[in-house]
mmCIF file with all atom_site columns, C-alpha atoms in Angstrom:
data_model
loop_
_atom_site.group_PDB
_atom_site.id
_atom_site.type_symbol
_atom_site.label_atom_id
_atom_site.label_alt_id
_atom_site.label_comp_id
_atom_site.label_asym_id
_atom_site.label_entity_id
_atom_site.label_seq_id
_atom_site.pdbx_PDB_ins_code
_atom_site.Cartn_x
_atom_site.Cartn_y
_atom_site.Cartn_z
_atom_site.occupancy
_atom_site.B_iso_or_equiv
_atom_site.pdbx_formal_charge
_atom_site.auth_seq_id
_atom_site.auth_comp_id
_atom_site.auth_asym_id
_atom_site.auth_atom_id
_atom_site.pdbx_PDB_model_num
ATOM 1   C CA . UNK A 1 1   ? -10.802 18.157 16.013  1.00 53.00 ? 1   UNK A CA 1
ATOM 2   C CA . UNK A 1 2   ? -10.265 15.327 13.700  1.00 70.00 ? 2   UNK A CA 1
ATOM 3   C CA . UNK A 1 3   ? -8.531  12.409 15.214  1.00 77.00 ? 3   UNK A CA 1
ATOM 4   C CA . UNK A 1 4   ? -7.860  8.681  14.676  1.00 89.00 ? 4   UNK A CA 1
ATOM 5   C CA . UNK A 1 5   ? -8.598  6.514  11.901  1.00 96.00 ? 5   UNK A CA 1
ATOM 6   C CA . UNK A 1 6   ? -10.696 7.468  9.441   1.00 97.00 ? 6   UNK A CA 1
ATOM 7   C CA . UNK A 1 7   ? -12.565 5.196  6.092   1.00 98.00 ? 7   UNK A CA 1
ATOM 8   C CA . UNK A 1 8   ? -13.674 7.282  3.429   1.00 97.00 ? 8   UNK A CA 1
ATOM 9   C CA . UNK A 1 9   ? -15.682 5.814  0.419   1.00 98.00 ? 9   UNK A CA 1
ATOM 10  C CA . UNK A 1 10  ? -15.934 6.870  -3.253  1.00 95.00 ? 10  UNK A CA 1
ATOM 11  C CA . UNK A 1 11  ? -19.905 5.330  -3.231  1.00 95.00 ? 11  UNK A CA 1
ATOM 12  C CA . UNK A 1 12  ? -21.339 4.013  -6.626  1.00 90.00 ? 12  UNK A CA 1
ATOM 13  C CA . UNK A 1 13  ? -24.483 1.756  -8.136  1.00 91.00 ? 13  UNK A CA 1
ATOM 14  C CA . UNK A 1 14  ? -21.706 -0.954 -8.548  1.00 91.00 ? 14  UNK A CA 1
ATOM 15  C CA . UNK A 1 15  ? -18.495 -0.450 -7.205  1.00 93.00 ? 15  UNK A CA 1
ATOM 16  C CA . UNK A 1 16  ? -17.569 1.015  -3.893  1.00 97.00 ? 16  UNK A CA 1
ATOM 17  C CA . UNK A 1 17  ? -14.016 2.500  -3.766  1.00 96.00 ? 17  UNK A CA 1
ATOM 18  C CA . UNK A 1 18  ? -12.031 2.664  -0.594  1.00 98.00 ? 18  UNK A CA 1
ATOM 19  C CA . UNK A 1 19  ? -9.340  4.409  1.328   1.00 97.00 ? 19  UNK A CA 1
ATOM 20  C CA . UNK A 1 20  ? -7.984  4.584  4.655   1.00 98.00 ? 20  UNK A CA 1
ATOM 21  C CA . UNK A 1 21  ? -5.878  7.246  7.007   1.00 97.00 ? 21  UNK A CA 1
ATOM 22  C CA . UNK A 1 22  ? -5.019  8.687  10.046  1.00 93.00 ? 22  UNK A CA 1
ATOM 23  C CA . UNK A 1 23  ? -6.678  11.956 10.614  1.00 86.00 ? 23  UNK A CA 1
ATOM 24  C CA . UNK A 1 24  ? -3.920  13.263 12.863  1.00 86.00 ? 24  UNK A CA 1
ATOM 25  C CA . UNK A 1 25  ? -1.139  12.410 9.764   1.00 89.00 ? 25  UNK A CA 1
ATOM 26  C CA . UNK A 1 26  ? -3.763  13.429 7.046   1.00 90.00 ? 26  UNK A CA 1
ATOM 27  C CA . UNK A 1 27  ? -2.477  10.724 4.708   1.00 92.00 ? 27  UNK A CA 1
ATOM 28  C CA . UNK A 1 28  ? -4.696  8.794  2.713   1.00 95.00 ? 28  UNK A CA 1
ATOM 29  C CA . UNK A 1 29  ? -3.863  4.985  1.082   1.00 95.00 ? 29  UNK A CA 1
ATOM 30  C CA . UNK A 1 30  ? -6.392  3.406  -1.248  1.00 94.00 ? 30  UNK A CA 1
ATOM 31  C CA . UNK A 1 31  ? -7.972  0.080  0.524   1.00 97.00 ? 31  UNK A CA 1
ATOM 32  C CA . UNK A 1 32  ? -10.237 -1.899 -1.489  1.00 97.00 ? 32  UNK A CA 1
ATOM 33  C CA . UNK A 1 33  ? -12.973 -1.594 -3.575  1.00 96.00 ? 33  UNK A CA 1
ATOM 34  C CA . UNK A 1 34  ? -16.403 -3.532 -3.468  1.00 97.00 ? 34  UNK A CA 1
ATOM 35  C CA . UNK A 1 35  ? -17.452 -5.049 -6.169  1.00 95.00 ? 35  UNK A CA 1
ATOM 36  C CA . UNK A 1 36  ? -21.040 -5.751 -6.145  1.00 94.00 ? 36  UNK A CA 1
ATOM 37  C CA . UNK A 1 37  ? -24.807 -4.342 -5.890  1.00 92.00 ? 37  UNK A CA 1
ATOM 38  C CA . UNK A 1 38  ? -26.037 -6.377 -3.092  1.00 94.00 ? 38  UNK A CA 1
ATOM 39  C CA . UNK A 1 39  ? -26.954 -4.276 -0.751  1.00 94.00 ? 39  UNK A CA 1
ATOM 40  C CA . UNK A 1 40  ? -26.232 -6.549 2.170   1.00 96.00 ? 40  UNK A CA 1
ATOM 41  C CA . UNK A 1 41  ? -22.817 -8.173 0.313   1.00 97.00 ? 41  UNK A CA 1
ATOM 42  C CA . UNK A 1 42  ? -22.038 -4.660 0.341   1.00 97.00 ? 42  UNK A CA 1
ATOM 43  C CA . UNK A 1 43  ? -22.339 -3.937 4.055   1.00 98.00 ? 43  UNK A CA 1
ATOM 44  C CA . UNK A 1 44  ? -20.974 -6.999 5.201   1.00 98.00 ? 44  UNK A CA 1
ATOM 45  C CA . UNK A 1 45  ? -17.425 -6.276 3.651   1.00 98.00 ? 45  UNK A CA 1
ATOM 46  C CA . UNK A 1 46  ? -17.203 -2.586 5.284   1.00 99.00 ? 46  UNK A CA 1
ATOM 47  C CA . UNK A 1 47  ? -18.243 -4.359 8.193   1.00 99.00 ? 47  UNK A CA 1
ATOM 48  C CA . UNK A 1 48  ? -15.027 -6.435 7.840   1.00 98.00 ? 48  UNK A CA 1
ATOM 49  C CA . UNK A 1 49  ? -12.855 -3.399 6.470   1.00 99.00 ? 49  UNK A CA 1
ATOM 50  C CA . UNK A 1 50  ? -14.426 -1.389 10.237  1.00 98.00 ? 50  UNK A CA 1
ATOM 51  C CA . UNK A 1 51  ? -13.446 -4.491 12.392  1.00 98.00 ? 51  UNK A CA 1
ATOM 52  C CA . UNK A 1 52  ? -10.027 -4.885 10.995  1.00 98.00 ? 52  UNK A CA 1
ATOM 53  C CA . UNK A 1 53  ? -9.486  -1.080 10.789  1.00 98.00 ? 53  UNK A CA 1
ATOM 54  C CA . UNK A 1 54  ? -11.203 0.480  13.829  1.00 97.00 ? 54  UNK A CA 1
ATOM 55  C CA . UNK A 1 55  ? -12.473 3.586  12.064  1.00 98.00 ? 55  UNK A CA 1
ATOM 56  C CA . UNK A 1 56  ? -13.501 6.893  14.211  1.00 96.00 ? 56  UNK A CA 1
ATOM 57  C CA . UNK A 1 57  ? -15.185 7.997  11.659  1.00 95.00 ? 57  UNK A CA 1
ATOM 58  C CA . UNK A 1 58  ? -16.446 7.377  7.614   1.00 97.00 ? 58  UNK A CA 1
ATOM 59  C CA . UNK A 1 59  ? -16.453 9.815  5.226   1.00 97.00 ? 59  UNK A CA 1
ATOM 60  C CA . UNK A 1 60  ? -18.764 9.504  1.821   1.00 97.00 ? 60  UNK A CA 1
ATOM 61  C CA . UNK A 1 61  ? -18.099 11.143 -1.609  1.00 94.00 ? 61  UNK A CA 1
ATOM 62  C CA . UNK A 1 62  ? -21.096 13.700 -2.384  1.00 94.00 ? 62  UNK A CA 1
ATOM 63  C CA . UNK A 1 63  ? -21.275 13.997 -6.269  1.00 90.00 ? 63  UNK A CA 1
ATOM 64  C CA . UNK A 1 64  ? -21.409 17.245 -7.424  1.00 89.00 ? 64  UNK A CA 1
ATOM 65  C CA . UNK A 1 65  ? -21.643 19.048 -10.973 1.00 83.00 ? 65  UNK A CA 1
ATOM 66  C CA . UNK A 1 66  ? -19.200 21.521 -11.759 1.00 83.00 ? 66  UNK A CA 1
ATOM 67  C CA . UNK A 1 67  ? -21.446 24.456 -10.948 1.00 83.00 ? 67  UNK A CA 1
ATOM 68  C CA . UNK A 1 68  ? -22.274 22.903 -7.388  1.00 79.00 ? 68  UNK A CA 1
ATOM 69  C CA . UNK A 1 69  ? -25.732 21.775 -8.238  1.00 82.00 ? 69  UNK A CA 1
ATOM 70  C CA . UNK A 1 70  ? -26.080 18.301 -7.004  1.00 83.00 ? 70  UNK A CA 1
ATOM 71  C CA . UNK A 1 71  ? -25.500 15.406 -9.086  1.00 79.00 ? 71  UNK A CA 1
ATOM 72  C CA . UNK A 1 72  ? -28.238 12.641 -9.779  1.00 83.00 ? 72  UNK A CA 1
ATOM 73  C CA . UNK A 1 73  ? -26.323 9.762  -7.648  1.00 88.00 ? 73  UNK A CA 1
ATOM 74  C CA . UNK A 1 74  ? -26.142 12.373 -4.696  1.00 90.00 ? 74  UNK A CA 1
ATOM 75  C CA . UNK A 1 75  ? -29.355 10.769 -3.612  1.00 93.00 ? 75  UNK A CA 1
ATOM 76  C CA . UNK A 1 76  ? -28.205 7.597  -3.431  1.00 95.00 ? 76  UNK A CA 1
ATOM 77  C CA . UNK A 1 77  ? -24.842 8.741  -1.344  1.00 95.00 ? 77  UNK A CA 1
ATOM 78  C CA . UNK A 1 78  ? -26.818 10.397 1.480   1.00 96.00 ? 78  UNK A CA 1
ATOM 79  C CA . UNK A 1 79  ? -29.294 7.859  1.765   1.00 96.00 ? 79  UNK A CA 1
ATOM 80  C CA . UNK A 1 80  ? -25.565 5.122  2.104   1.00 97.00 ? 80  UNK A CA 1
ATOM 81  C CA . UNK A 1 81  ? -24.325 7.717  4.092   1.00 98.00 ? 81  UNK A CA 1
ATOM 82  C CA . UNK A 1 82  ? -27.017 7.252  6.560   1.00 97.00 ? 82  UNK A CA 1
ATOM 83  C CA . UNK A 1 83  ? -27.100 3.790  6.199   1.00 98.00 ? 83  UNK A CA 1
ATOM 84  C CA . UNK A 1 84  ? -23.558 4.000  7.496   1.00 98.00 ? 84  UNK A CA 1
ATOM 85  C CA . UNK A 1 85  ? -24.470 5.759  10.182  1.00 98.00 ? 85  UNK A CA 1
ATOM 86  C CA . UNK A 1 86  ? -27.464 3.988  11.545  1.00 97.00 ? 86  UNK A CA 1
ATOM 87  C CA . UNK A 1 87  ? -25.525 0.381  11.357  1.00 97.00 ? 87  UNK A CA 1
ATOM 88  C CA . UNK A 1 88  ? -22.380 1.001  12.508  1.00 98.00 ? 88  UNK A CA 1
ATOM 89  C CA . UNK A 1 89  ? -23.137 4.028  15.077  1.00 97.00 ? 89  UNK A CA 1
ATOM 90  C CA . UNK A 1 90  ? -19.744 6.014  13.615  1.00 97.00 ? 90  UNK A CA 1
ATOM 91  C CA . UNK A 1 91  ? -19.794 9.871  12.854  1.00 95.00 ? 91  UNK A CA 1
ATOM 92  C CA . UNK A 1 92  ? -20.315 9.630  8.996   1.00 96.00 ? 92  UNK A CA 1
ATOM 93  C CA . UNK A 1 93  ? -19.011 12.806 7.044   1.00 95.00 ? 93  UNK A CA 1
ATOM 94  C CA . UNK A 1 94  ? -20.025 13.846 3.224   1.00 94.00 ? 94  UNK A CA 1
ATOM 95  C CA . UNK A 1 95  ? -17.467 16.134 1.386   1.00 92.00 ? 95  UNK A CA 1
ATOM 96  C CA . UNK A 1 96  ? -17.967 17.265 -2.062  1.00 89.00 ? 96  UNK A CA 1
ATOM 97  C CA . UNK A 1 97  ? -16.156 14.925 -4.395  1.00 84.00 ? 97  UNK A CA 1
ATOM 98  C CA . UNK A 1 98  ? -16.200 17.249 -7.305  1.00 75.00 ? 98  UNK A CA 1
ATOM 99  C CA . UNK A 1 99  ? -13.213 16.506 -9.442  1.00 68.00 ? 99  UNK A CA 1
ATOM 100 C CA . UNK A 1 100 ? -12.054 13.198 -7.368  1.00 68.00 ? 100 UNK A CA 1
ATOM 101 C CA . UNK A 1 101 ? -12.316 10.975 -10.152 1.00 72.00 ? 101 UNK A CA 1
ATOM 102 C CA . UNK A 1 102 ? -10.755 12.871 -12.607 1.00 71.00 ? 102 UNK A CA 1
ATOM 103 C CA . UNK A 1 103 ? -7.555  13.241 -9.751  1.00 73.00 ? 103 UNK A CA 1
ATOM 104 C CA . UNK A 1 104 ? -7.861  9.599  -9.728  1.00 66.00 ? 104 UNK A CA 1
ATOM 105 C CA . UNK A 1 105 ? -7.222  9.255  -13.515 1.00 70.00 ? 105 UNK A CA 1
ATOM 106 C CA . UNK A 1 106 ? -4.508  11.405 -13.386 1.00 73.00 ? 106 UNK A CA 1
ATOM 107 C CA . UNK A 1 107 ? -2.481  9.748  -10.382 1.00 70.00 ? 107 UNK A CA 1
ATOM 108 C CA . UNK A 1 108 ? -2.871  6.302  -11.695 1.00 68.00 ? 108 UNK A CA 1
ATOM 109 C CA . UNK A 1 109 ? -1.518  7.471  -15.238 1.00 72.00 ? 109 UNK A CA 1
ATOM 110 C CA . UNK A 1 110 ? 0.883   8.790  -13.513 1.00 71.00 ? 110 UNK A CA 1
ATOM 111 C CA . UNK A 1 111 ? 1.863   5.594  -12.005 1.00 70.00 ? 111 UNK A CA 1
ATOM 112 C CA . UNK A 1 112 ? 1.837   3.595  -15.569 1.00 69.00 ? 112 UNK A CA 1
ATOM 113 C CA . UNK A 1 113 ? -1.142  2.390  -14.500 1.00 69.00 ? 113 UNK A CA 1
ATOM 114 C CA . UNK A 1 114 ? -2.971  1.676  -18.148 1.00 69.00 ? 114 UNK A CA 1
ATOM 115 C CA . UNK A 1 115 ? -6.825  2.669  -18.802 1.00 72.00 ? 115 UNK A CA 1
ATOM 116 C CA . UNK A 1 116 ? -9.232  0.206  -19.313 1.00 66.00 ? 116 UNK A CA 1
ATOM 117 C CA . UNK A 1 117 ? -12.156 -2.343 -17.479 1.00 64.00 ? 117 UNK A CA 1
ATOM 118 C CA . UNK A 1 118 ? -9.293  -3.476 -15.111 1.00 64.00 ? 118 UNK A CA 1
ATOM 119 C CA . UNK A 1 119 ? -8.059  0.178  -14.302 1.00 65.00 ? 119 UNK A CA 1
ATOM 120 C CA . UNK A 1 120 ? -12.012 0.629  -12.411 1.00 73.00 ? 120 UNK A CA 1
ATOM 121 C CA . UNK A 1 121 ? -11.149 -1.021 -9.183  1.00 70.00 ? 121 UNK A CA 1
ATOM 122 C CA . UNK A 1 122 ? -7.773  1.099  -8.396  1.00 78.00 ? 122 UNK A CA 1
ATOM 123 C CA . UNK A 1 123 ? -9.789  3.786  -9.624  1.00 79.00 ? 123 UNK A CA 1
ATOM 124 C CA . UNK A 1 124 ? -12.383 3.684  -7.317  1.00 88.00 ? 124 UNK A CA 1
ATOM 125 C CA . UNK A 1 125 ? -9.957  3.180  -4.599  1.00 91.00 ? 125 UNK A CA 1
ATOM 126 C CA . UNK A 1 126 ? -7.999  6.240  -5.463  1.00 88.00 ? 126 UNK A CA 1
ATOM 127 C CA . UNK A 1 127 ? -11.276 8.530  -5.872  1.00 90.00 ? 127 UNK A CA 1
ATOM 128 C CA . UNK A 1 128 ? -11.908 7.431  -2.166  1.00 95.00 ? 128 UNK A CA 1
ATOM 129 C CA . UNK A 1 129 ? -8.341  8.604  -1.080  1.00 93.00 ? 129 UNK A CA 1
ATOM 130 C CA . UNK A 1 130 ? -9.141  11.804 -2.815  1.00 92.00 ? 130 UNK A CA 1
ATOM 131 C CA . UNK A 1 131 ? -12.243 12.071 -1.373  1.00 93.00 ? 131 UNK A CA 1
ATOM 132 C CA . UNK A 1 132 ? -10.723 11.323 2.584   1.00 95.00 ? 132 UNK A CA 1
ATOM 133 C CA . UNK A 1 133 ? -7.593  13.870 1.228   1.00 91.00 ? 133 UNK A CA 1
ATOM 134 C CA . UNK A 1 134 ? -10.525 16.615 0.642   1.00 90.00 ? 134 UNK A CA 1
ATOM 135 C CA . UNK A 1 135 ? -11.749 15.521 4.227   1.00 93.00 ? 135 UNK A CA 1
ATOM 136 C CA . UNK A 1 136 ? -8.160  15.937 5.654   1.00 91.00 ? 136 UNK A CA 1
ATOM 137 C CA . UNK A 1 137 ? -7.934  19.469 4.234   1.00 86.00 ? 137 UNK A CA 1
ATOM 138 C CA . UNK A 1 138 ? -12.027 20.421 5.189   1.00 83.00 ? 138 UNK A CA 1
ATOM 139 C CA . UNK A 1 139 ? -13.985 18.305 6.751   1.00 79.00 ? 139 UNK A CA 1
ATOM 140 C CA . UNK A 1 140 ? -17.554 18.804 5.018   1.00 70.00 ? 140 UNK A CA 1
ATOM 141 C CA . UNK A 1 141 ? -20.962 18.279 6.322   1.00 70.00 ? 141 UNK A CA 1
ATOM 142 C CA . UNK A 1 142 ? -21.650 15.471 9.164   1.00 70.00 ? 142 UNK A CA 1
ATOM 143 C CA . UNK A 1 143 ? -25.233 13.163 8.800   1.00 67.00 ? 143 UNK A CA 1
#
């Protein structure tokens, strides 16, 4: 059964997207999004984000292409994945995040928000709300 707090992230080379929810309620918000490619800058701010939140578990966006073939970066999302898991000791979830971005695009032109280099960090942040709202619905494959 899925309970408690949960932080899902919409993983990428650059930018990390993040969302937040309560398993029990099934709601997702968008949280933050990392902005940078050091590995270790990178860890230290979800460390932050699981001290302040108190996850029970972390869920990671598994690209997939349309067909359900793997995507090149789905590599690089197990191997964070695991990374998750081995430093902060949390169950860590993947769940197929066909589609998530293109939800993303949709909801946040829905909300007037414009396209454009300053639409990428709500956009990541929103993929990873899609991504813990695909969770919510079916929880995916644990690491």
């Amino acid at each position: 059964m899925l309970e408690g707090c949960a932080l899902a992230f919409d993983f990428g080379e650059r930018r990390i997207g993040v969302a937040v929810g309560d398993a029990m309620l099934g709601i997702p918000h968008p949280l933050a999004t990392i902005d940078t490619a050091i590995t270790d800058e990178r860890f230290a701010a979800i460390a932050k984000l699981i001290a302040e939140w108190q996850p029970k578990q972390l869920v990671v966006g598994l690209p997939m292409h349309p067909d359900g073939e793997e995507h090149e970066l789905s590599a690089l999302s197990r191997r964070f994945a695991n990374r998750l898991k081995g430093r902060f000791g949390l169950p860590v979830w993947l769940v197929d995040e066909r589609y998530t971005s293109v939800i993303a695009e949709q909801l946040l032109e829905e909300a007037g928000v414009k396209k454009g280099r300053k639409q990428k960090p709500a956009l990541d942040q929103v993929a990873a709300q899609a991504i813990l709202a695909g969770w919510f619905e079916q929880p995916g494959t644990a690491v």
